[in-house]
């Protein structure tokens, strides 16, 4: 990186901190800090949901998959996310917003006390918070790898840099800082992504038709929809996991719907995010698909995108692309910190320290900032030790995807009246069953990648649905009232 690149990157960081400072003066209480006062417009919520849905891992681990396996990455990742989010737009997203209006929730797990019971809420809150430490740490590690490729700085320095920037602006500005930074980051990402797309087309020397001719020149299998081990069954598994993740099982994405002004607004936001997932990754991922034509037999395919940026872009534009990569990761890590902080301060700490329930608005806001700061520091420490857990891809795919389902299933399906007979007992059994299956897979590995990633989710799903169907207990009146309001509060 040259001086001009560092200037561009520095300007981006200044923008982040400026928005954080601006948001600081808009945040008056914990509701503003965690849900933006329920005032997010649909277009801002939708863009934030989209940008918060992927991180620098796309340009590291996923770039490696695009290099070795090709177009199948779009099929099992972006396309399945688009379908999952579109389904969520009609059945799940509006209910999250209505929950805030009806029950006054500020965290995604807050309603679980009303829907199930205290033990179920605490199990999901604790397990989810622990999972997010590893997930967020993996994202920080991913962007640090890219900074190392671009500038030669150490990975540890990159983790500390990204983590500190995120820590400052999300701690002072809360969700308002997060979503407006998401919007700014989306603009930066558009500029950088289109720049890389055009540069690759120029380098292919075939003009516009080169966009289509390239696929025939790629290694065998790289232009196919499915390329082993990323088979049709794996894509279907990812579709199910992505539904539970992007409809709100990934807590920071639920917050985008919770903070929308109404159910209709949340629905429009989800539709926008879905459309962006169908279209934008085709442009964003295109340079990664083309990488084998420029770099043959790379020893580390995860570095392919970084090499293309350094080799093909002039000064200044390298800094722009790197800023966009930071943008992706900071969108997720900052929103994770904000949402997990809400879970800790609203659902975990009050049960450990009951006097918190009597805190004033000023004290609750102070607690919100302290928990956000503490969680971010913990993720930085985790990122610095990412190799212990199987590297970047191991953290984000194997651990997070496998553990997400068992935690998310009671959260998402609990919103739907058709599953009203699945009570707290059923929810706990389904979670424990999924986690037990995950542990067994670690002791007794299987050859099926789809089973390794999706097995825990399907075990939990089967237990939740079947045990709920045969549950003879009477559905509590509070649950019936909850579902009535979620179905009819527009």
Tab-separated table of C-alpha atoms in Angstrom:
chain	number	residue	atom	x	y	z
A	1	UNK	CA	0.000	0.000	0.000
A	2	UNK	CA	1.141	3.503	-0.899
A	3	UNK	CA	0.566	6.797	0.930
A	4	UNK	CA	-2.593	7.569	-1.047
A	5	UNK	CA	-4.065	4.196	-0.054
A	6	UNK	CA	-3.416	4.891	3.622
A	7	UNK	CA	-5.040	8.323	3.250
A	8	UNK	CA	-8.198	6.775	1.767
A	9	UNK	CA	-8.324	4.182	4.540
A	10	UNK	CA	-7.787	6.844	7.196
A	11	UNK	CA	-10.626	8.959	5.776
A	12	UNK	CA	-12.881	5.926	6.065
A	13	UNK	CA	-11.964	5.482	9.734
A	14	UNK	CA	-12.613	9.178	10.369
A	15	UNK	CA	-16.059	8.769	8.799
A	16	UNK	CA	-16.838	5.871	11.160
A	17	UNK	CA	-15.820	7.773	14.255
A	18	UNK	CA	-17.655	10.921	13.119
A	19	UNK	CA	-20.914	9.006	12.671
A	20	UNK	CA	-20.387	7.427	16.084
A	21	UNK	CA	-19.962	10.854	17.650
A	22	UNK	CA	-23.062	12.175	15.855
A	23	UNK	CA	-25.088	9.189	17.072
A	24	UNK	CA	-23.872	9.718	20.631
A	25	UNK	CA	-25.991	12.843	20.921
A	26	UNK	CA	-29.098	11.038	19.591
A	27	UNK	CA	-28.944	8.270	22.187
A	28	UNK	CA	-30.876	9.247	25.298
A	29	UNK	CA	-31.712	5.828	26.783
A	30	UNK	CA	-31.194	2.087	26.303
A	31	UNK	CA	-34.093	1.906	23.821
A	32	UNK	CA	-32.292	4.388	21.563
A	33	UNK	CA	-29.006	2.529	22.079
A	34	UNK	CA	-30.359	-0.931	21.218
A	35	UNK	CA	-33.331	-0.366	18.872
A	36	UNK	CA	-32.905	3.232	17.590
A	37	UNK	CA	-36.180	4.013	19.351
A	38	UNK	CA	-38.017	1.772	16.853
A	39	UNK	CA	-37.664	4.445	14.177
A	40	UNK	CA	-35.606	2.750	11.445
A	41	UNK	CA	-37.036	3.363	7.933
A	42	UNK	CA	-37.400	0.303	5.694
A	43	UNK	CA	-34.631	1.215	3.249
A	44	UNK	CA	-32.064	1.828	6.012
A	45	UNK	CA	-33.109	-1.315	7.882
A	46	UNK	CA	-32.944	-3.385	4.673
A	47	UNK	CA	-29.500	-2.149	3.646
A	48	UNK	CA	-28.223	-2.625	7.189
A	49	UNK	CA	-29.629	-6.175	7.284
A	50	UNK	CA	-27.889	-6.959	4.001
A	51	UNK	CA	-24.524	-5.409	4.870
A	52	UNK	CA	-24.569	-6.972	8.342
A	53	UNK	CA	-25.078	-10.409	6.817
A	54	UNK	CA	-21.504	-11.003	5.655
A	55	UNK	CA	-18.021	-9.937	6.626
A	56	UNK	CA	-14.393	-9.993	5.547
A	57	UNK	CA	-14.707	-13.781	5.533
A	58	UNK	CA	-16.216	-13.385	2.066
A	59	UNK	CA	-12.875	-12.042	0.861
A	60	UNK	CA	-10.749	-14.627	2.700
A	61	UNK	CA	-12.344	-18.030	3.276
A	62	UNK	CA	-15.005	-17.590	0.587
A	63	UNK	CA	-12.462	-16.227	-1.886
A	64	UNK	CA	-10.575	-19.491	-1.390
A	65	UNK	CA	-13.721	-21.499	-2.160
A	66	UNK	CA	-14.420	-19.385	-5.249
A	67	UNK	CA	-10.864	-20.092	-6.431
A	68	UNK	CA	-11.003	-23.853	-5.886
A	69	UNK	CA	-14.694	-24.620	-6.535
A	70	UNK	CA	-16.101	-21.648	-8.467
A	71	UNK	CA	-19.721	-20.603	-9.001
A	72	UNK	CA	-21.128	-23.047	-6.480
A	73	UNK	CA	-20.217	-20.482	-3.801
A	74	UNK	CA	-22.925	-18.146	-5.091
A	75	UNK	CA	-25.453	-20.991	-5.236
A	76	UNK	CA	-25.041	-22.351	-1.705
A	77	UNK	CA	-24.328	-18.994	-0.040
A	78	UNK	CA	-25.854	-15.871	-1.635
A	79	UNK	CA	-28.722	-17.548	-3.509
A	80	UNK	CA	-29.884	-19.564	-0.504
A	81	UNK	CA	-29.632	-16.474	1.708
A	82	UNK	CA	-31.781	-14.568	-0.788
A	83	UNK	CA	-34.462	-17.269	-0.734
A	84	UNK	CA	-34.311	-17.590	3.065
A	85	UNK	CA	-34.628	-13.825	3.611
A	86	UNK	CA	-37.542	-13.575	1.172
A	87	UNK	CA	-39.419	-16.274	3.096
A	88	UNK	CA	-38.601	-14.477	6.341
A	89	UNK	CA	-40.012	-11.240	4.887
A	90	UNK	CA	-43.511	-12.713	4.809
A	91	UNK	CA	-43.556	-14.933	7.881
A	92	UNK	CA	-40.944	-13.783	10.427
A	93	UNK	CA	-39.686	-10.205	9.984
A	94	UNK	CA	-43.026	-8.455	10.707
A	95	UNK	CA	-43.399	-10.412	13.936
A	96	UNK	CA	-40.100	-9.102	15.293
A	97	UNK	CA	-41.252	-5.505	14.911
A	98	UNK	CA	-44.653	-6.301	16.423
A	99	UNK	CA	-42.868	-7.852	19.407
A	100	UNK	CA	-41.245	-4.520	20.207
A	101	UNK	CA	-44.576	-2.721	19.857
A	102	UNK	CA	-46.525	-5.298	21.883
A	103	UNK	CA	-43.998	-6.416	24.510
A	104	UNK	CA	-41.490	-3.544	24.508
A	105	UNK	CA	-38.495	-5.788	23.823
A	106	UNK	CA	-35.013	-4.403	23.162
A	107	UNK	CA	-33.150	-7.702	22.693
A	108	UNK	CA	-34.034	-10.721	20.507
A	109	UNK	CA	-34.091	-13.099	23.484
A	110	UNK	CA	-36.217	-10.880	25.708
A	111	UNK	CA	-39.518	-12.294	24.440
A	112	UNK	CA	-38.460	-15.867	25.255
A	113	UNK	CA	-39.385	-15.343	28.900
A	114	UNK	CA	-42.976	-14.679	27.821
A	115	UNK	CA	-43.060	-17.353	25.119
A	116	UNK	CA	-41.390	-20.157	27.116
A	117	UNK	CA	-39.963	-19.654	30.613
A	118	UNK	CA	-36.897	-18.334	32.432
A	119	UNK	CA	-34.686	-21.467	32.059
A	120	UNK	CA	-35.254	-21.560	28.287
A	121	UNK	CA	-34.510	-17.863	27.934
A	122	UNK	CA	-31.329	-18.134	29.992
A	123	UNK	CA	-30.079	-21.211	28.121
A	124	UNK	CA	-30.521	-19.516	24.746
A	125	UNK	CA	-29.112	-16.196	25.964
A	126	UNK	CA	-25.995	-17.748	27.524
A	127	UNK	CA	-25.326	-20.242	24.723
A	128	UNK	CA	-25.925	-17.631	22.014
A	129	UNK	CA	-23.666	-15.075	23.680
A	130	UNK	CA	-20.828	-17.595	23.935
A	131	UNK	CA	-21.266	-18.620	20.285
A	132	UNK	CA	-21.114	-14.982	19.159
A	133	UNK	CA	-17.762	-14.525	20.879
A	134	UNK	CA	-16.246	-17.121	18.545
A	135	UNK	CA	-18.201	-15.964	15.498
A	136	UNK	CA	-17.261	-12.295	15.913
A	137	UNK	CA	-13.664	-13.213	16.738
A	138	UNK	CA	-13.481	-15.148	13.474
A	139	UNK	CA	-14.600	-12.118	11.505
A	140	UNK	CA	-11.953	-9.923	13.098
A	141	UNK	CA	-9.306	-12.528	12.284
A	142	UNK	CA	-10.471	-12.640	8.661
A	143	UNK	CA	-10.056	-8.922	8.012
A	144	UNK	CA	-6.676	-8.954	9.756
A	145	UNK	CA	-5.475	-11.558	7.234
A	146	UNK	CA	-6.420	-9.197	4.390
A	147	UNK	CA	-4.691	-6.235	6.003
A	148	UNK	CA	-1.589	-8.408	6.275
A	149	UNK	CA	-1.733	-9.172	2.537
A	150	UNK	CA	-2.218	-5.529	1.551
A	151	UNK	CA	0.183	-3.756	3.866
A	152	UNK	CA	2.435	-6.355	5.470
A	153	UNK	CA	1.288	-5.436	8.968
A	154	UNK	CA	1.001	-8.295	11.420
A	155	UNK	CA	-2.311	-10.104	11.842
A	156	UNK	CA	-2.319	-9.218	15.531
A	157	UNK	CA	-1.990	-5.522	14.687
A	158	UNK	CA	-4.879	-5.825	12.212
A	159	UNK	CA	-7.124	-7.443	14.804
A	160	UNK	CA	-6.327	-4.742	17.346
A	161	UNK	CA	-6.880	-1.957	14.789
A	162	UNK	CA	-10.248	-3.216	13.537
A	163	UNK	CA	-11.404	-4.177	17.012
A	164	UNK	CA	-10.512	-0.819	18.522
A	165	UNK	CA	-12.267	1.207	15.805
A	166	UNK	CA	-15.366	-0.950	16.192
A	167	UNK	CA	-15.176	-0.700	19.976
A	168	UNK	CA	-15.126	3.099	19.976
A	169	UNK	CA	-17.948	3.938	17.599
A	170	UNK	CA	-20.411	1.247	18.659
A	171	UNK	CA	-19.873	1.909	22.369
A	172	UNK	CA	-20.640	5.602	22.086
A	173	UNK	CA	-23.252	5.558	19.305
A	174	UNK	CA	-25.231	2.333	19.706
A	175	UNK	CA	-27.537	1.119	16.930
A	176	UNK	CA	-27.882	4.526	15.288
A	177	UNK	CA	-24.127	4.607	14.726
A	178	UNK	CA	-24.229	1.013	13.531
A	179	UNK	CA	-26.948	1.367	10.880
A	180	UNK	CA	-25.695	4.674	9.470
A	181	UNK	CA	-22.194	3.252	9.247
A	182	UNK	CA	-23.760	0.282	7.469
A	183	UNK	CA	-25.217	2.675	4.912
A	184	UNK	CA	-21.880	4.436	4.431
A	185	UNK	CA	-20.140	1.088	4.202
A	186	UNK	CA	-22.628	-0.079	1.563
A	187	UNK	CA	-21.766	2.918	-0.606
A	188	UNK	CA	-18.028	2.255	-0.169
A	189	UNK	CA	-18.572	-1.408	-0.968
A	190	UNK	CA	-20.532	-0.561	-4.133
A	191	UNK	CA	-17.734	1.695	-5.391
A	192	UNK	CA	-15.007	-0.825	-4.591
A	193	UNK	CA	-16.930	-3.836	-5.906
A	194	UNK	CA	-17.830	-2.179	-9.203
A	195	UNK	CA	-14.223	-0.983	-9.591
A	196	UNK	CA	-12.876	-4.522	-9.193
A	197	UNK	CA	-15.557	-5.901	-11.516
A	198	UNK	CA	-14.661	-3.445	-14.290
A	199	UNK	CA	-10.915	-3.993	-13.842
A	200	UNK	CA	-11.304	-7.766	-14.216
A	201	UNK	CA	-13.378	-7.336	-17.386
A	202	UNK	CA	-10.627	-5.109	-18.805
A	203	UNK	CA	-7.955	-7.650	-17.873
A	204	UNK	CA	-9.880	-10.466	-19.589
A	205	UNK	CA	-9.404	-8.641	-22.943
A	206	UNK	CA	-12.746	-9.862	-24.306
A	207	UNK	CA	-14.793	-6.763	-23.635
A	208	UNK	CA	-18.359	-7.145	-22.379
A	209	UNK	CA	-18.730	-10.645	-23.805
A	210	UNK	CA	-15.821	-11.720	-21.611
A	211	UNK	CA	-18.240	-11.720	-18.674
A	212	UNK	CA	-19.865	-14.800	-20.202
A	213	UNK	CA	-16.921	-16.351	-22.054
A	214	UNK	CA	-14.813	-16.577	-18.917
A	215	UNK	CA	-16.714	-19.547	-17.520
A	216	UNK	CA	-15.530	-21.900	-20.274
A	217	UNK	CA	-11.883	-21.122	-19.450
A	218	UNK	CA	-12.116	-21.913	-15.739
A	219	UNK	CA	-10.876	-25.188	-14.213
A	220	UNK	CA	-13.214	-28.149	-14.560
A	221	UNK	CA	-16.223	-27.879	-12.284
A	222	UNK	CA	-15.740	-24.192	-11.413
A	223	UNK	CA	-18.605	-23.084	-13.641
A	224	UNK	CA	-21.035	-25.707	-12.284
A	225	UNK	CA	-23.834	-24.974	-9.842
A	226	UNK	CA	-22.579	-27.750	-7.578
A	227	UNK	CA	-18.994	-28.865	-7.099
A	228	UNK	CA	-18.147	-31.549	-4.541
A	229	UNK	CA	-18.238	-31.252	-1.516
A	230	UNK	CA	-20.631	-28.354	-2.143
A	231	UNK	CA	-23.399	-30.567	-3.480
A	232	UNK	CA	-27.151	-30.063	-3.844
A	233	UNK	CA	-27.671	-31.614	-0.413
A	234	UNK	CA	-25.179	-29.171	1.096
A	235	UNK	CA	-26.994	-26.234	-0.549
A	236	UNK	CA	-30.320	-27.441	0.863
A	237	UNK	CA	-28.764	-27.744	4.317
A	238	UNK	CA	-27.430	-24.191	4.013
A	239	UNK	CA	-30.883	-22.990	2.902
A	240	UNK	CA	-32.402	-24.274	6.140
A	241	UNK	CA	-29.562	-22.891	8.269
A	242	UNK	CA	-29.697	-19.546	6.467
A	243	UNK	CA	-33.445	-19.290	7.031
A	244	UNK	CA	-33.003	-19.581	10.785
A	245	UNK	CA	-29.968	-17.300	10.688
A	246	UNK	CA	-31.155	-14.436	8.475
A	247	UNK	CA	-34.707	-14.357	9.818
A	248	UNK	CA	-33.307	-13.474	13.238
A	249	UNK	CA	-31.503	-16.482	14.671
A	250	UNK	CA	-28.402	-14.377	14.115
A	251	UNK	CA	-29.329	-11.789	16.706
A	252	UNK	CA	-27.961	-8.664	15.051
A	253	UNK	CA	-30.155	-9.374	12.014
A	254	UNK	CA	-33.233	-9.735	14.224
A	255	UNK	CA	-32.430	-6.289	15.658
A	256	UNK	CA	-32.895	-4.731	12.197
A	257	UNK	CA	-36.477	-5.996	12.164
A	258	UNK	CA	-37.137	-5.252	15.832
A	259	UNK	CA	-36.044	-1.640	15.294
A	260	UNK	CA	-38.326	-1.109	12.292
A	261	UNK	CA	-41.292	1.159	12.905
A	262	UNK	CA	-43.954	-1.450	12.015
A	263	UNK	CA	-44.494	-4.969	10.728
A	264	UNK	CA	-45.010	-3.662	7.196
A	265	UNK	CA	-41.761	-1.706	7.407
A	266	UNK	CA	-39.861	-4.816	8.562
A	267	UNK	CA	-41.352	-6.814	5.685
A	268	UNK	CA	-40.207	-4.252	3.107
A	269	UNK	CA	-36.746	-4.183	4.695
A	270	UNK	CA	-36.399	-7.960	4.393
A	271	UNK	CA	-37.543	-7.927	0.763
A	272	UNK	CA	-34.928	-5.267	-0.056
A	273	UNK	CA	-32.190	-7.259	1.665
A	274	UNK	CA	-33.242	-10.418	-0.196
A	275	UNK	CA	-33.125	-8.701	-3.594
A	276	UNK	CA	-29.658	-7.363	-2.821
A	277	UNK	CA	-28.478	-10.897	-2.005
A	278	UNK	CA	-29.736	-12.216	-5.340
A	279	UNK	CA	-28.050	-9.466	-7.397
A	280	UNK	CA	-25.049	-7.850	-5.713
A	281	UNK	CA	-22.945	-10.989	-4.967
A	282	UNK	CA	-22.887	-11.800	-8.694
A	283	UNK	CA	-20.798	-8.639	-9.155
A	284	UNK	CA	-18.948	-8.804	-5.852
A	285	UNK	CA	-17.824	-12.420	-6.296
A	286	UNK	CA	-17.029	-12.215	-10.019
A	287	UNK	CA	-13.333	-11.299	-9.553
A	288	UNK	CA	-12.960	-14.246	-7.170
A	289	UNK	CA	-14.424	-16.627	-9.743
A	290	UNK	CA	-11.978	-15.271	-12.335
A	291	UNK	CA	-8.902	-15.583	-10.094
A	292	UNK	CA	-7.714	-18.997	-11.465
A	293	UNK	CA	-7.253	-17.371	-14.892
A	294	UNK	CA	-4.687	-14.966	-13.469
A	295	UNK	CA	-3.030	-17.018	-10.716
A	296	UNK	CA	-2.565	-20.723	-11.305
A	297	UNK	CA	-1.927	-23.225	-8.516
A	298	UNK	CA	-1.894	-20.794	-5.613
A	299	UNK	CA	-0.563	-22.470	-2.482
A	300	UNK	CA	-3.038	-20.472	-0.370
A	301	UNK	CA	-6.238	-19.755	-2.369
A	302	UNK	CA	-7.653	-17.579	0.435
A	303	UNK	CA	-5.171	-14.865	-0.583
A	304	UNK	CA	-6.396	-14.764	-4.197
A	305	UNK	CA	-8.616	-11.695	-3.844
A	306	UNK	CA	-5.924	-9.711	-2.056
A	307	UNK	CA	-3.390	-10.542	-4.773
A	308	UNK	CA	-5.771	-9.400	-7.508
A	309	UNK	CA	-6.370	-6.071	-5.788
A	310	UNK	CA	-2.647	-5.413	-5.349
A	311	UNK	CA	-1.747	-6.444	-8.903
A	312	UNK	CA	-4.598	-4.833	-10.841
A	313	UNK	CA	-5.609	-1.629	-9.051
A	314	UNK	CA	-3.766	1.730	-9.050
A	315	UNK	CA	-2.860	3.749	-5.954
A	316	UNK	CA	-5.824	5.045	-4.007
A	317	UNK	CA	-8.160	2.362	-5.297
A	318	UNK	CA	-6.329	-0.250	-3.224
A	319	UNK	CA	-7.158	1.800	-0.156
A	320	UNK	CA	-10.782	2.066	-1.317
A	321	UNK	CA	-11.106	-1.710	-1.678
A	322	UNK	CA	-9.450	-2.314	1.671
A	323	UNK	CA	-11.829	0.222	3.229
A	324	UNK	CA	-14.753	-1.732	1.784
A	325	UNK	CA	-13.382	-4.951	3.282
A	326	UNK	CA	-13.101	-3.265	6.647
A	327	UNK	CA	-16.641	-2.010	6.082
A	328	UNK	CA	-18.021	-5.522	5.653
A	329	UNK	CA	-16.400	-6.811	8.800
A	330	UNK	CA	-17.126	-3.776	10.959
A	331	UNK	CA	-20.804	-3.946	9.942
A	332	UNK	CA	-21.049	-7.395	11.466
A	333	UNK	CA	-18.757	-7.048	14.460
A	334	UNK	CA	-20.265	-3.735	15.563
A	335	UNK	CA	-23.850	-4.945	15.216
A	336	UNK	CA	-22.943	-8.188	16.997
A	337	UNK	CA	-21.492	-6.207	19.880
A	338	UNK	CA	-24.596	-4.018	20.084
A	339	UNK	CA	-27.073	-6.907	20.022
A	340	UNK	CA	-25.185	-9.272	22.316
A	341	UNK	CA	-24.806	-6.390	24.734
A	342	UNK	CA	-28.605	-6.048	24.690
A	343	UNK	CA	-29.000	-9.738	25.508
A	344	UNK	CA	-26.458	-9.540	28.344
A	345	UNK	CA	-27.773	-6.331	29.913
A	346	UNK	CA	-31.492	-7.038	29.384
A	347	UNK	CA	-31.738	-10.817	29.869
A	348	UNK	CA	-28.661	-12.178	31.646
A	349	UNK	CA	-27.410	-9.585	34.156
A	350	UNK	CA	-30.834	-8.714	35.667
A	351	UNK	CA	-31.240	-12.348	36.670
A	352	UNK	CA	-27.770	-12.449	38.201
A	353	UNK	CA	-28.130	-9.056	39.869
A	354	UNK	CA	-31.861	-8.331	40.462
A	355	UNK	CA	-31.233	-4.722	41.531
A	356	UNK	CA	-30.527	-3.916	37.852
A	357	UNK	CA	-34.287	-4.186	37.249
A	358	UNK	CA	-34.696	-0.986	39.273
A	359	UNK	CA	-32.064	0.998	37.360
A	360	UNK	CA	-32.959	4.410	35.964
A	361	UNK	CA	-32.763	5.136	32.241
A	362	UNK	CA	-29.389	6.811	32.769
A	363	UNK	CA	-28.019	3.791	34.639
A	364	UNK	CA	-29.348	1.375	31.991
A	365	UNK	CA	-27.647	3.365	29.226
A	366	UNK	CA	-24.364	3.291	31.168
A	367	UNK	CA	-24.735	-0.480	31.628
A	368	UNK	CA	-25.404	-0.845	27.901
A	369	UNK	CA	-22.147	0.892	27.021
A	370	UNK	CA	-20.138	-1.101	29.589
A	371	UNK	CA	-21.408	-4.461	28.330
A	372	UNK	CA	-20.789	-3.445	24.704
A	373	UNK	CA	-17.223	-2.459	25.567
A	374	UNK	CA	-16.609	-5.695	27.491
A	375	UNK	CA	-17.987	-7.965	24.759
A	376	UNK	CA	-15.903	-6.264	22.062
A	377	UNK	CA	-12.727	-6.674	24.105
A	378	UNK	CA	-13.523	-10.373	24.573
A	379	UNK	CA	-13.954	-10.882	20.804
A	380	UNK	CA	-10.590	-9.191	20.178
A	381	UNK	CA	-8.918	-11.640	22.558
A	382	UNK	CA	-10.675	-14.532	20.795
A	383	UNK	CA	-9.543	-13.295	17.376
A	384	UNK	CA	-5.941	-13.148	18.544
A	385	UNK	CA	-6.242	-16.873	19.306
A	386	UNK	CA	-8.330	-17.860	16.272
A	387	UNK	CA	-5.917	-20.592	15.145
A	388	UNK	CA	-6.750	-22.655	18.213
A	389	UNK	CA	-10.300	-23.137	16.928
A	390	UNK	CA	-9.479	-24.209	13.382
A	391	UNK	CA	-8.659	-20.979	11.616
A	392	UNK	CA	-11.018	-18.488	10.033
A	393	UNK	CA	-13.117	-20.921	8.004
A	394	UNK	CA	-13.376	-23.339	10.907
A	395	UNK	CA	-14.660	-20.613	13.182
A	396	UNK	CA	-17.254	-19.186	10.853
A	397	UNK	CA	-18.546	-22.253	9.019
A	398	UNK	CA	-18.033	-25.332	11.159
A	399	UNK	CA	-18.592	-23.856	14.623
A	400	UNK	CA	-21.052	-21.058	13.968
A	401	UNK	CA	-23.259	-22.748	11.370
A	402	UNK	CA	-23.391	-26.011	13.322
A	403	UNK	CA	-24.274	-24.304	16.612
A	404	UNK	CA	-26.582	-21.634	15.204
A	405	UNK	CA	-29.519	-23.931	14.428
A	406	UNK	CA	-30.080	-25.484	17.855
A	407	UNK	CA	-30.181	-22.009	19.415
A	408	UNK	CA	-32.190	-20.330	16.647
A	409	UNK	CA	-34.954	-22.890	16.140
A	410	UNK	CA	-36.918	-22.147	19.361
A	411	UNK	CA	-36.411	-18.407	18.774
A	412	UNK	CA	-37.769	-18.350	15.226
A	413	UNK	CA	-40.410	-21.088	15.358
A	414	UNK	CA	-41.591	-19.754	18.717
A	415	UNK	CA	-42.907	-16.705	16.846
A	416	UNK	CA	-45.318	-18.851	14.821
A	417	UNK	CA	-48.666	-19.995	16.298
A	418	UNK	CA	-48.508	-23.338	14.487
A	419	UNK	CA	-45.746	-24.344	16.920
A	420	UNK	CA	-47.491	-23.021	20.042
A	421	UNK	CA	-47.532	-26.499	21.650
A	422	UNK	CA	-43.717	-26.572	21.705
A	423	UNK	CA	-43.165	-25.249	25.209
A	424	UNK	CA	-40.051	-24.465	27.251
A	425	UNK	CA	-39.409	-28.119	28.035
A	426	UNK	CA	-39.518	-29.032	24.341
A	427	UNK	CA	-37.296	-26.055	23.455
A	428	UNK	CA	-34.610	-27.087	25.961
A	429	UNK	CA	-34.653	-30.724	24.809
A	430	UNK	CA	-34.277	-29.634	21.173
A	431	UNK	CA	-31.337	-27.352	21.992
A	432	UNK	CA	-29.547	-29.937	24.126
A	433	UNK	CA	-30.173	-32.636	21.511
A	434	UNK	CA	-28.642	-30.515	18.752
A	435	UNK	CA	-25.635	-29.547	20.851
A	436	UNK	CA	-25.123	-33.182	21.897
A	437	UNK	CA	-25.104	-34.255	18.241
A	438	UNK	CA	-22.551	-31.517	17.475
A	439	UNK	CA	-20.264	-32.789	20.254
A	440	UNK	CA	-20.625	-36.369	19.030
A	441	UNK	CA	-19.544	-35.298	15.549
A	442	UNK	CA	-16.364	-33.870	17.057
A	443	UNK	CA	-15.571	-37.206	18.694
A	444	UNK	CA	-16.800	-39.355	15.786
A	445	UNK	CA	-16.161	-37.420	12.536
A	446	UNK	CA	-18.194	-38.232	9.414
A	447	UNK	CA	-17.300	-37.959	5.738
A	448	UNK	CA	-20.399	-35.914	4.870
A	449	UNK	CA	-19.726	-32.165	4.980
A	450	UNK	CA	-23.469	-31.471	4.806
A	451	UNK	CA	-24.117	-33.699	7.828
A	452	UNK	CA	-21.273	-32.116	9.779
A	453	UNK	CA	-22.615	-28.599	9.249
A	454	UNK	CA	-26.356	-29.257	9.206
A	455	UNK	CA	-26.764	-32.295	11.443
A	456	UNK	CA	-27.214	-30.425	14.743
A	457	UNK	CA	-29.789	-28.103	13.169
A	458	UNK	CA	-31.908	-30.934	11.780
A	459	UNK	CA	-31.750	-32.916	15.021
A	460	UNK	CA	-32.979	-29.850	16.925
A	461	UNK	CA	-35.662	-29.141	14.310
A	462	UNK	CA	-37.004	-32.706	14.423
A	463	UNK	CA	-37.075	-32.733	18.226
A	464	UNK	CA	-38.796	-29.338	18.416
A	465	UNK	CA	-41.503	-30.170	15.875
A	466	UNK	CA	-42.200	-33.805	16.854
A	467	UNK	CA	-42.145	-33.327	20.630
A	468	UNK	CA	-44.316	-30.248	20.276
A	469	UNK	CA	-46.838	-32.143	18.139
A	470	UNK	CA	-47.219	-34.873	20.766
A	471	UNK	CA	-47.175	-32.456	23.707
A	472	UNK	CA	-50.456	-32.838	25.625
A	473	UNK	CA	-49.976	-29.867	27.934
A	474	UNK	CA	-52.369	-26.951	27.694
A	475	UNK	CA	-51.012	-23.917	25.836
A	476	UNK	CA	-50.725	-21.052	28.373
A	477	UNK	CA	-53.041	-18.085	27.830
A	478	UNK	CA	-50.061	-15.703	27.692
A	479	UNK	CA	-48.677	-17.619	24.670
A	480	UNK	CA	-52.052	-17.518	22.901
A	481	UNK	CA	-52.267	-13.777	23.548
A	482	UNK	CA	-48.708	-13.279	22.288
A	483	UNK	CA	-49.380	-15.057	19.012
A	484	UNK	CA	-52.697	-13.220	18.579
A	485	UNK	CA	-50.927	-9.869	18.841
A	486	UNK	CA	-48.087	-10.917	16.525
A	487	UNK	CA	-50.606	-11.996	13.896
A	488	UNK	CA	-52.907	-8.981	14.126
A	489	UNK	CA	-50.766	-6.001	15.149
A	490	UNK	CA	-49.920	-4.284	11.854
